[in-house]
Every structure is written in C-alpha cells, then in structure tokens.
Coordinates of C-alpha atoms in Angstrom, one line a residue:
X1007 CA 33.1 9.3 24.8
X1008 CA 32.7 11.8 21.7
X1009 CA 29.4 10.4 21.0
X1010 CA 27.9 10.8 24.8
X1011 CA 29.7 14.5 24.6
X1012 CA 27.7 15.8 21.7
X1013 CA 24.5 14.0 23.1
X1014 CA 25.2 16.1 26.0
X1015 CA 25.9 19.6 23.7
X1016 CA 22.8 18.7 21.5
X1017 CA 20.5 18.9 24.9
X1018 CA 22.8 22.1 25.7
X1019 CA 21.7 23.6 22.2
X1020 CA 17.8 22.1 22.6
X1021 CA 17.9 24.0 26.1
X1022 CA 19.3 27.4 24.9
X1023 CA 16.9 27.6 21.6
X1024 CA 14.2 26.9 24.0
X1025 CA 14.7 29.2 26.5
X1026 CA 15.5 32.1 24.0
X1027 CA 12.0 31.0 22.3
X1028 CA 9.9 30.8 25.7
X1029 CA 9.9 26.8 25.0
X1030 CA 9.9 24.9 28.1
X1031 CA 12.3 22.2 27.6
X1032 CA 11.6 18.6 29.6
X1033 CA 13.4 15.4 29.4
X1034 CA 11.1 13.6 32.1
X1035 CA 12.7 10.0 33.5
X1036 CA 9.4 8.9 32.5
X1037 CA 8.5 6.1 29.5
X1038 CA 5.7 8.0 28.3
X1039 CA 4.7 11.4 28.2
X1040 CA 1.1 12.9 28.4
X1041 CA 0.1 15.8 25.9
X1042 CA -2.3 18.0 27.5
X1043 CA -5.1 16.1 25.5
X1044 CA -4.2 12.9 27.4
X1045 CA -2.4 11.2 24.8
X1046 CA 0.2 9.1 26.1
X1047 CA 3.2 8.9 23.9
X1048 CA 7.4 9.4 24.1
X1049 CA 7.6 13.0 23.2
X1050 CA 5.9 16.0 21.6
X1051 CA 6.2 19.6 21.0
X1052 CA 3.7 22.1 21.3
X1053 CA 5.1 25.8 20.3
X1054 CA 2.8 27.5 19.5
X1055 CA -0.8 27.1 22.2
X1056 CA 1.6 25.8 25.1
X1057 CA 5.3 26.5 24.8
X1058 CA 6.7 23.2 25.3
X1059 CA 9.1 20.4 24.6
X1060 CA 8.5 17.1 26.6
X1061 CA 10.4 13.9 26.0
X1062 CA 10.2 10.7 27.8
X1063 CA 13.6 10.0 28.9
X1064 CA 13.2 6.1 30.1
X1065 CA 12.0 5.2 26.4
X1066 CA 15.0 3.3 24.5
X1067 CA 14.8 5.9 21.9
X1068 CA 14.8 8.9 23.7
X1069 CA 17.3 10.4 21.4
X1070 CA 15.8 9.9 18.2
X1071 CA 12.3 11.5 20.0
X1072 CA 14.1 14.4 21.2
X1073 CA 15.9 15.3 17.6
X1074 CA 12.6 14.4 16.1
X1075 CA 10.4 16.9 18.6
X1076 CA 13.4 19.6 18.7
X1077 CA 13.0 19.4 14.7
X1078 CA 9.5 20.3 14.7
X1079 CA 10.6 23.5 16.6
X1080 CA 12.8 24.3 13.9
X1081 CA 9.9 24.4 11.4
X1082 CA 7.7 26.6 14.1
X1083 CA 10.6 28.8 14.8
X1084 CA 11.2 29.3 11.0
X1085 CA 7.6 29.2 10.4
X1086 CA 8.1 27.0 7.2
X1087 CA 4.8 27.0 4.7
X1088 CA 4.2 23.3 5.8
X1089 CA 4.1 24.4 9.9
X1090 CA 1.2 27.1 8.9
X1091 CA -0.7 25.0 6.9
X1092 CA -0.5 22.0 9.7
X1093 CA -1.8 24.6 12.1
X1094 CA -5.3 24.0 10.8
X1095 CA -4.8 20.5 9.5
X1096 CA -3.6 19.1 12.3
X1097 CA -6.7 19.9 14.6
X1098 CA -8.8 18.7 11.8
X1099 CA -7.1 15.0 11.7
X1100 CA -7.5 14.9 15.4
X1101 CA -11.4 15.7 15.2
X1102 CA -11.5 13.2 12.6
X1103 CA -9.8 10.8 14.8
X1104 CA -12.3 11.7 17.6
X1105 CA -15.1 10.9 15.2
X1106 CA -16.0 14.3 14.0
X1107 CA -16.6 13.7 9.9
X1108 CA -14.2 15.7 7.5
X1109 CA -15.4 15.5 4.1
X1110 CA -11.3 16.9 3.1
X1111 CA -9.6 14.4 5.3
X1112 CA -7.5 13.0 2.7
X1113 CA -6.1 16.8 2.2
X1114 CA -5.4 17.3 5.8
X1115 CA -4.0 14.0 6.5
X1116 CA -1.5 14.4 3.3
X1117 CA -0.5 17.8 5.0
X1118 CA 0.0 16.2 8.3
X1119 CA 2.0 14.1 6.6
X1120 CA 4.4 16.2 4.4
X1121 CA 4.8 18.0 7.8
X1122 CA 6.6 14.9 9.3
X1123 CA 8.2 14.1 6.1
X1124 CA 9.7 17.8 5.8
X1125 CA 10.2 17.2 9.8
X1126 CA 12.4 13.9 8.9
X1127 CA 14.6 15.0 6.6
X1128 CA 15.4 18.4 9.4
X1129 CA 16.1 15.1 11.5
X1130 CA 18.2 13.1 9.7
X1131 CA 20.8 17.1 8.8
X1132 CA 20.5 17.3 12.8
X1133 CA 21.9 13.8 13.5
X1134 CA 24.4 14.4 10.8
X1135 CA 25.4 17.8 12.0
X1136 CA 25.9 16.5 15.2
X1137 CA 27.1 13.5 15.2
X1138 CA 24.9 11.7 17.2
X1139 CA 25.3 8.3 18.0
X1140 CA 21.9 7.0 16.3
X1141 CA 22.3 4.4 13.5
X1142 CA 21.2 6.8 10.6
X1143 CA 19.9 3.6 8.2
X1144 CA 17.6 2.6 11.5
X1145 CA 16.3 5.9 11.8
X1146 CA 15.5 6.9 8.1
X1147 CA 13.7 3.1 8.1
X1148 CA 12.1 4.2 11.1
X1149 CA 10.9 7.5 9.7
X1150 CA 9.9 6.1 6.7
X1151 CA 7.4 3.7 8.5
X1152 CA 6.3 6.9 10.6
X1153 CA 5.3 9.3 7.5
X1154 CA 3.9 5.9 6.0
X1155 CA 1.6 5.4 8.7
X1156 CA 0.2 8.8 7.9
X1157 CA -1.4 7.2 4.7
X1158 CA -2.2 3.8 6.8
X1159 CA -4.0 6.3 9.2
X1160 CA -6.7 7.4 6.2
X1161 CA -7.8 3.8 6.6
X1162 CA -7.1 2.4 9.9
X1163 CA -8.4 5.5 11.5
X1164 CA -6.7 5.5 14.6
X1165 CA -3.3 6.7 16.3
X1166 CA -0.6 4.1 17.5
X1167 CA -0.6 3.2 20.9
X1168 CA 2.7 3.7 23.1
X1169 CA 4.7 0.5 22.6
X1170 CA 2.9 0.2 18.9
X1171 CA 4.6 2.4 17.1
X1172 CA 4.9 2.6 13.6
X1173 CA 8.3 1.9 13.4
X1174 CA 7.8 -1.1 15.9
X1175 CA 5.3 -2.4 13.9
X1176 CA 6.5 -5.3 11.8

C-alpha cells in the first residue's frame, strides 16, 4: 500500500511542478501517445515549443515513462548546459532521421545522447527519492540499452518503433 501511496504523491508532485511551470500534465488511458510530429510512442515532454507532459497510461511501464519524461522537465526547468545544447541538436538528429544530410551528425547524436544519459541518472535519484515501486536493476538495464541505442542509431539510422523499444530489444 506504501508503494501505490507514493505513486499517487509522485503524480501529485508531477502535477503541481507542471502547473506552476505552465506544463500541461496528461496521463492518457491510451498505449501510445502521438507527439505533435506524429510519432507514436509511450510518453514525451515538450517544455519548451508546446508546454507539455503526455504519458500513455495503458503501457506496462507507464511509471518508469512518466519519471523518465518528468526528468527531462527537471533539466528544462533548471536549464542544465546539456538541455540548451540539445535544443539545437535534437532537431538536427530528427532531420537527419528524415533524410536531411548532416555532415556533424556524430556530434549531435553524442549530445542527444548525454542528454538521456544525464536524464537517466535524474531518473534513477527520482525513483530512489521516492520510493517508487520500479525494480531499480531493471530500470538502469533498461536505460542503459536506451542511451545505447543512441550510438546504434548513428548506424541503423532510424527510431524504434512502439513495442520495439530499446530496452525490449533482446
């Protein structure tokens, strides 16, 4: 009972930091999410361009999405060196993804990627802090493959699908 009562003041907390940052804060009782580019996938946070917070709240890890998405607000809010430089990176791996060249891929991609890692580690304090009930050795393996597939990306170049995730993906 503990555990479900700090899942429920962790959403409390996610709310309140949202609405005193203009966020708007959905857990949808969907699988997947869209992000306004059409991207299906189990959550994402947008501060910046659209103010939100969305989490899919039917996927099994809804949980470890919403710590992981609530995270990234963290870095926006404290505007960490890693969330500026990602402002600009970021839209240049998706272009590359779309099929736009980038001659400095490798350099965006590696920021992208320390932006995750530095997001991972916020991740892991936040599950400790609150004691959530997420098996902390799943998710750092789980993390791990994620920031990892940043690297795979430079080569495969293409985002996972839903239901492919990286940390899904023996």
């Amino acid at each position: 009972f503990k555990a479900m009562s700090n899942v429920q003041e962790f959403i409390k907390h996610v709310k309140s930091e949202c609405r005193v940052h203009g966020i708007k804060f959905r857990l949808k009782p969907t699988k997947t999410v869209r992000t306004p580019d059409n991207i299906r996938c189990v959550g994402y946070c947008e501060p910046d361009d659209l103010k939100e917070l969305f989490v899919a709240k039917k996927d099994q890890n809804w949980l470890m999405t919403l710590v992981h998405e609530y995270g990234h607000l963290t870095q926006w809010v404290e505007q960490v060196p890693i969330w500026k430089k990602a402002e600009v990176s970021l839209g240049k791996v998706w272009d590359w993804l779309d099929g736009k060249n980038c001659r400095t891929i490798e350099k965006h991609i590696g920021v992208a990627r320390d932006l995750e890692l530095d997001n991972e580690k916020r991740s892991v304090k936040l599950i400790k802090k609150w004691q959530l009930p997420i098996d902390l050795n799943d998710y750092i393996k789980k993390a791990n493959a994620y920031v990892q597939f940043y690297n795979y990306m430079r080569y495969s170049k293409r985002w996972s699908k839903p239901g492919n995730a990286p940390y899904s993906n023996k």
